Tab-separated table of C-alpha atoms in Angstrom:
chain	number	residue	atom	x	y	z
A	1	MET	CA	92.063	123.258	79.138
A	2	LYS	CA	92.632	120.254	80.802
A	3	LYS	CA	91.608	118.805	84.172
A	4	THR	CA	95.018	118.371	85.090
A	5	SER	CA	95.365	122.491	85.168
A	6	ASN	CA	92.831	122.503	87.630
A	7	ARG	CA	93.829	119.993	89.650
A	8	LEU	CA	96.794	121.712	90.164
A	9	ARG	CA	95.366	124.976	91.506
A	10	SER	CA	93.021	122.461	93.486
A	11	LEU	CA	96.279	121.120	94.865
A	12	CYS	CA	98.141	125.132	95.571
A	13	ALA	CA	94.404	125.976	96.614
A	14	ALA	CA	94.529	123.239	99.075
A	15	LEU	CA	97.928	123.807	100.104
A	16	ALA	CA	97.833	127.302	101.214
A	17	ALA	CA	94.734	125.835	102.999
A	18	LEU	CA	97.157	123.523	104.952
A	19	VAL	CA	99.361	125.988	106.116
A	20	LEU	CA	96.495	127.840	107.053
A	21	ALA	CA	95.821	125.144	109.348
A	22	VAL	CA	99.189	124.366	110.767
A	23	ILE	CA	99.494	128.198	111.743
A	24	LEU	CA	96.034	127.893	113.374
A	25	THR	CA	97.499	124.923	114.751
A	26	VAL	CA	94.117	122.845	114.035
A	27	PRO	CA	95.865	119.149	112.595
A	28	ALA	CA	92.848	118.434	109.749
A	29	PHE	CA	94.975	117.588	107.008
A	30	ALA	CA	95.203	114.419	107.425
A	31	VAL	CA	92.905	111.102	107.513
A	32	GLU	CA	94.145	108.859	110.981
A	33	GLY	CA	95.698	105.902	109.981
A	34	GLY	CA	95.171	106.733	106.319
A	35	PHE	CA	95.876	108.819	103.660
A	36	THR	CA	95.668	112.797	103.782
A	37	ASP	CA	92.589	113.937	101.669
A	38	LEU	CA	94.178	117.305	99.647
A	39	TYR	CA	96.188	115.870	96.825
A	40	TYR	CA	95.551	113.794	93.649
A	41	ARG	CA	97.774	110.961	92.454
A	42	MET	CA	98.643	112.197	88.895
A	43	ASN	CA	99.960	115.498	88.435
A	44	ASP	CA	100.932	116.168	84.703
A	45	SER	CA	102.256	119.102	85.235
A	46	ALA	CA	104.331	119.113	82.017
A	47	ASN	CA	100.786	118.154	79.807
A	48	VAL	CA	102.495	115.055	78.150
A	49	LEU	CA	98.989	113.082	78.489
A	50	THR	CA	95.412	113.371	76.886
A	51	GLU	CA	92.609	114.530	79.554
A	52	ASP	CA	91.176	110.800	78.496
A	53	GLU	CA	94.976	109.239	79.607
A	54	ASP	CA	95.120	111.361	82.854
A	55	ASN	CA	91.745	110.766	83.633
A	56	GLU	CA	92.262	106.804	83.392
A	57	LEU	CA	95.772	107.434	85.283
A	58	GLU	CA	94.255	108.632	88.354
A	59	ASP	CA	91.856	106.641	88.452
A	60	ALA	CA	94.101	103.454	88.353
A	61	LEU	CA	96.703	105.114	91.104
A	62	GLU	CA	93.160	105.570	93.027
A	63	GLU	CA	92.355	102.187	92.953
A	64	LEU	CA	95.606	100.765	93.637
A	65	SER	CA	96.461	103.222	96.478
A	66	LEU	CA	93.208	102.406	98.275
A	67	ARG	CA	93.536	98.354	97.788
A	68	GLN	CA	96.890	98.342	98.627
A	69	SER	CA	97.000	100.835	101.646
A	70	PHE	CA	100.235	102.052	99.683
A	71	ASP	CA	100.428	105.397	98.006
A	72	VAL	CA	101.182	105.121	94.267
A	73	THR	CA	101.974	109.055	92.639
A	74	ILE	CA	103.040	110.256	89.514
A	75	ALA	CA	103.981	113.502	88.788
A	76	THR	CA	105.075	114.981	85.525
A	77	ILE	CA	107.783	118.382	85.183
A	78	GLU	CA	108.753	120.493	82.100
A	79	SER	CA	112.677	120.314	83.157
A	80	LEU	CA	113.704	121.038	86.848
A	81	GLU	CA	115.329	124.280	85.518
A	82	SER	CA	111.302	125.033	85.755
A	83	VAL	CA	110.698	123.801	89.434
A	84	ASP	CA	114.055	126.038	90.258
A	85	TYR	CA	116.075	122.453	91.163
A	86	THR	CA	119.250	120.841	90.264
A	87	SER	CA	118.434	117.290	91.656
A	88	MET	CA	115.494	114.791	90.461
A	89	GLU	CA	116.721	112.835	93.751
A	90	GLU	CA	115.989	116.290	95.804
A	91	TYR	CA	113.171	117.611	93.565
A	92	ALA	CA	111.461	114.278	94.001
A	93	ASP	CA	111.942	113.989	97.733
A	94	ASP	CA	110.610	117.139	98.827
A	95	LEU	CA	107.458	116.624	96.226
A	96	TYR	CA	106.225	113.896	98.300
A	97	ASP	CA	106.841	115.082	101.782
A	98	PHE	CA	105.105	118.523	100.796
A	99	CYS	CA	102.408	117.120	99.194
A	100	GLN	CA	102.235	114.779	102.382
A	101	PHE	CA	102.442	111.886	100.091
A	102	GLY	CA	102.318	108.477	102.169
A	103	TYR	CA	100.254	105.585	103.915
A	104	GLY	CA	100.141	105.541	107.545
A	105	ALA	CA	102.436	107.022	110.300
A	106	ASP	CA	105.466	105.662	108.004
A	107	ARG	CA	103.974	107.622	105.068
A	108	ASP	CA	104.525	103.866	102.872
A	109	GLY	CA	104.592	105.151	99.326
A	110	VAL	CA	106.343	105.504	96.282
A	111	LEU	CA	106.244	108.529	93.539
A	112	LEU	CA	107.561	108.450	90.102
A	113	LEU	CA	109.391	111.807	88.452
A	114	VAL	CA	109.260	112.586	85.204
A	115	SER	CA	111.506	115.759	83.668
A	116	VAL	CA	110.489	115.596	80.506
A	117	GLY	CA	112.855	118.617	78.974
A	118	ASP	CA	115.640	117.000	80.581
A	119	ARG	CA	114.677	113.259	79.569
A	120	LYS	CA	114.813	112.108	83.268
A	121	TRP	CA	113.480	109.869	85.917
A	122	HIS	CA	113.428	109.157	89.523
A	123	ILE	CA	111.616	107.036	91.608
A	124	SER	CA	111.402	108.242	95.545
A	125	THR	CA	110.068	105.887	97.887
A	126	CYS	CA	109.204	106.266	101.575
A	127	GLY	CA	107.943	103.587	104.732
A	128	TYR	CA	107.825	100.314	103.494
A	129	GLY	CA	107.986	102.119	99.998
A	130	ILE	CA	111.641	101.553	100.593
A	131	THR	CA	111.099	97.800	101.674
A	132	ALA	CA	108.817	97.319	98.766
A	133	PHE	CA	111.638	98.974	95.593
A	134	THR	CA	115.041	98.304	96.046
A	135	ASP	CA	117.542	99.539	93.954
A	136	ALA	CA	117.509	96.603	91.929
A	137	GLY	CA	114.035	96.744	91.554
A	138	ILE	CA	113.694	99.887	90.634
A	139	GLN	CA	116.673	100.157	87.765
A	140	TYR	CA	114.881	96.890	86.313
A	141	LEU	CA	111.059	98.856	86.525
A	142	GLY	CA	113.283	101.673	84.713
A	143	GLU	CA	114.326	99.319	81.651
A	144	GLN	CA	110.662	98.715	81.597
A	145	MET	CA	109.275	102.130	81.309
A	146	THR	CA	111.982	103.747	79.461
A	147	PRO	CA	111.479	102.314	76.027
A	148	ASP	CA	107.830	104.465	75.881
A	149	MET	CA	109.642	106.973	77.073
A	150	ALA	CA	112.222	107.563	74.359
A	151	ASP	CA	109.397	107.250	72.101
A	152	GLY	CA	107.222	109.833	73.879
A	153	ASP	CA	103.891	107.574	74.993
A	154	TYR	CA	103.962	108.131	78.283
A	155	ALA	CA	100.659	107.239	79.230
A	156	ALA	CA	102.080	103.775	78.279
A	157	ALA	CA	104.949	104.256	80.560
A	158	PHE	CA	103.016	104.958	83.436
A	159	ARG	CA	100.638	102.217	82.832
A	160	THR	CA	103.637	99.951	83.274
A	161	PHE	CA	105.123	101.389	86.458
A	162	VAL	CA	100.802	101.497	87.795
A	163	GLN	CA	100.673	97.296	87.104
A	164	TRP	CA	104.184	96.739	88.004
A	165	SER	CA	103.912	98.834	91.284
A	166	ASP	CA	101.448	96.247	92.316
A	167	ALA	CA	103.602	93.538	91.757
A	168	TYR	CA	106.704	95.012	93.807
A	169	ILE	CA	103.872	95.500	96.474
A	170	ASP	CA	102.643	91.631	96.606
A	171	ALA	CA	105.950	90.120	96.134
A	172	ALA	CA	107.358	92.577	99.082
A	173	ARG	CA	104.374	91.458	101.194
A	174	SER	CA	104.623	87.497	100.662
A	175	GLY	CA	108.247	88.010	102.020
A	176	HIS	CA	110.032	87.861	98.395
A	177	PRO	CA	110.932	91.477	97.251
A	178	TYR	CA	112.326	91.771	93.408
A	179	ASP	CA	115.920	92.340	94.528
A	180	VAL	CA	119.320	91.206	93.172
A	181	LYS	CA	118.727	87.838	93.370
A	182	ASN	CA	114.664	88.053	92.459
A	183	LEU	CA	114.091	90.136	89.891
A	184	PRO	CA	111.135	89.164	87.843
A	185	ARG	CA	112.007	86.756	84.340
A	186	GLU	CA	109.963	87.663	81.057
A	187	PRO	CA	108.923	83.835	80.033
A	188	LEU	CA	109.868	82.076	76.590
A	189	SER	CA	108.239	83.088	74.170
A	190	PRO	CA	107.044	79.434	72.031
A	191	MET	CA	108.284	80.938	69.330
A	192	TYR	CA	111.873	79.927	70.628
A	193	LEU	CA	111.216	77.184	72.239
A	194	PHE	CA	109.836	75.181	68.417
A	195	LEU	CA	112.949	77.430	67.352
A	196	ALA	CA	115.518	75.261	69.668
A	197	LEU	CA	113.907	72.099	68.995
A	198	GLY	CA	114.065	72.575	65.513
A	199	ILE	CA	117.865	73.726	65.512
A	200	GLY	CA	118.547	70.630	67.888
A	201	LEU	CA	117.091	68.137	65.252
A	202	VAL	CA	118.804	69.212	62.454
A	203	LEU	CA	121.728	69.287	64.650
A	204	ALA	CA	121.235	65.260	65.532
A	205	TRP	CA	120.649	64.251	62.146
A	206	VAL	CA	123.605	66.272	60.453
A	207	ILE	CA	125.984	64.736	63.294
A	208	VAL	CA	124.518	61.378	62.906
A	209	GLY	CA	125.447	61.121	59.183
A	210	VAL	CA	128.317	61.627	59.493
A	211	MET	CA	129.092	59.017	62.114
A	212	LYS	CA	126.812	56.704	60.115
A	213	SER	CA	129.558	57.844	56.751
A	214	ARG	CA	132.823	56.782	58.650
A	215	LEU	CA	131.344	52.973	59.627
A	216	ARG	CA	131.306	51.999	55.405
A	217	SER	CA	134.044	49.872	55.483
A	218	VAL	CA	133.146	47.760	59.233
A	219	ALA	CA	131.793	44.927	58.315
A	220	PHE	CA	129.255	43.018	61.335
A	221	GLN	CA	131.253	40.534	63.798
A	222	GLN	CA	129.831	37.548	65.865
A	223	ASN	CA	132.894	38.128	68.361
A	224	ALA	CA	135.360	40.578	69.101
A	225	ALA	CA	138.675	38.220	68.234
A	226	SER	CA	138.916	38.898	65.027
A	227	TYR	CA	139.886	42.399	66.207
A	228	VAL	CA	142.685	41.451	67.654
A	229	ARG	CA	145.932	41.096	66.046
A	230	GLU	CA	147.856	37.958	67.759
A	231	GLY	CA	150.855	38.885	69.413
A	232	SER	CA	149.813	42.069	69.920
A	233	MET	CA	149.582	42.622	73.668
A	234	ASN	CA	153.089	42.533	75.354
A	235	LEU	CA	153.173	42.998	78.721
A	236	THR	CA	156.308	45.206	79.563
A	237	ASN	CA	155.422	47.166	82.561
A	238	SER	CA	153.324	46.522	85.913
A	239	ARG	CA	152.436	48.789	88.620
A	240	GLU	CA	149.732	49.371	91.340
A	241	LEU	CA	147.153	51.955	91.359
A	242	PHE	CA	145.177	53.048	94.251
A	243	LEU	CA	141.545	53.553	92.716
A	244	TYR	CA	140.090	55.615	95.884
A	245	ARG	CA	141.629	57.843	98.191
A	246	ASP	CA	140.142	60.456	101.067
A	247	VAL	CA	140.312	63.818	100.318
A	248	HIS	CA	139.217	66.652	103.244
A	249	ARG	CA	138.278	70.145	101.652
A	250	THR	CA	137.619	72.842	103.287
A	251	GLU	CA	134.906	75.367	101.859
A	252	ARG	CA	136.257	79.392	101.197
A	253	VAL	CA	134.060	81.416	102.440
A	254	GLU	CA	134.165	84.453	99.302
A	255	GLU	CA	133.853	88.127	100.481
A	256	LYS	CA	130.542	89.351	98.406
A	257	ASP	CA	130.491	92.635	96.620
A	258	SER	CA	128.720	94.928	98.311
A	259	ASP	CA	126.895	96.400	95.522
A	260	SER	CA	125.774	92.834	94.473
A	261	SER	CA	123.879	91.869	98.003
A	262	GLY	CA	120.786	93.867	97.313
A	263	GLY	CA	118.151	95.518	99.518
A	264	SER	CA	117.779	99.541	99.114
A	265	SER	CA	119.969	102.691	100.117
A	266	THR	CA	118.499	105.538	102.060
A	267	HIS	CA	118.880	108.944	102.150
A	268	THR	CA	117.183	111.916	104.228
A	269	SER	CA	115.104	114.713	102.435
A	270	SER	CA	115.398	118.073	103.157
A	271	SER	CA	112.836	118.430	105.952
A	272	GLY	CA	114.491	115.122	107.827
A	273	THR	CA	112.456	112.152	106.114
A	274	THR	CA	114.368	109.251	105.255
A	275	HIS	CA	113.703	108.185	101.185
A	276	GLY	CA	115.253	105.684	99.064
A	277	GLY	CA	114.768	105.468	95.229
A	278	GLY	CA	116.951	105.696	92.270
A	279	GLY	CA	116.635	106.655	88.318
A	280	GLY	CA	118.053	107.547	85.006
A	281	SER	CA	117.459	108.621	81.628
A	282	PHE	CA	115.469	107.906	78.498
């Protein structure tokens, strides 16, 4: 049996202990100012990962979360029906809240939820995660992951999520979160540069050749007088032209489209916590 099954059983047991602790009014479930200490960050309920992949991703999520002081978690489910939900957003938010994910008092973090049977994904953010993962940034991140998800290579998709999450957190903390006008740009391959240079040289050679062929009947002249026909210039009309003028312009302020303004939209989960997020299908 995979390690994940043991993890989920441990998680359930831990949550049962958590409920008991709450009943006994003993707040022993959290590390003050940090993470709660009762959960795993890679929860593969749909069993789409091998044991080695599960362990690798758990270690990567653990290292990233501790280094960034920002909780990064992943969960898979067989389908929404299997968890008795109809909304990816609602289940992702409730899972985040119920499992006490997040770092610090604001519960800073991000959760990627994948429903394998429904072929849907959703990212739920909380605390500083709402700042680091904007609506536009989430959609861009989805575009990077979904090709591997569509091919059934969930391990590769999750590695992409981990790598980009690290970059998103760094970008936000530098004051420039990935957003509508600040999305990552992939560097051009050198192949495209050489191809563009080759096409430019060929076009230049063709154009110069055509121009040169049209000049075969022209002989070299010492001055331009030979090109002027005698008596060909007759002045029949004259007028004054103003060469300069002063123009005063007033800039017109265009209304911005609210969809292009960027940032993160938020909502309130069933537990009353503020979340951001977004998702799609694959």
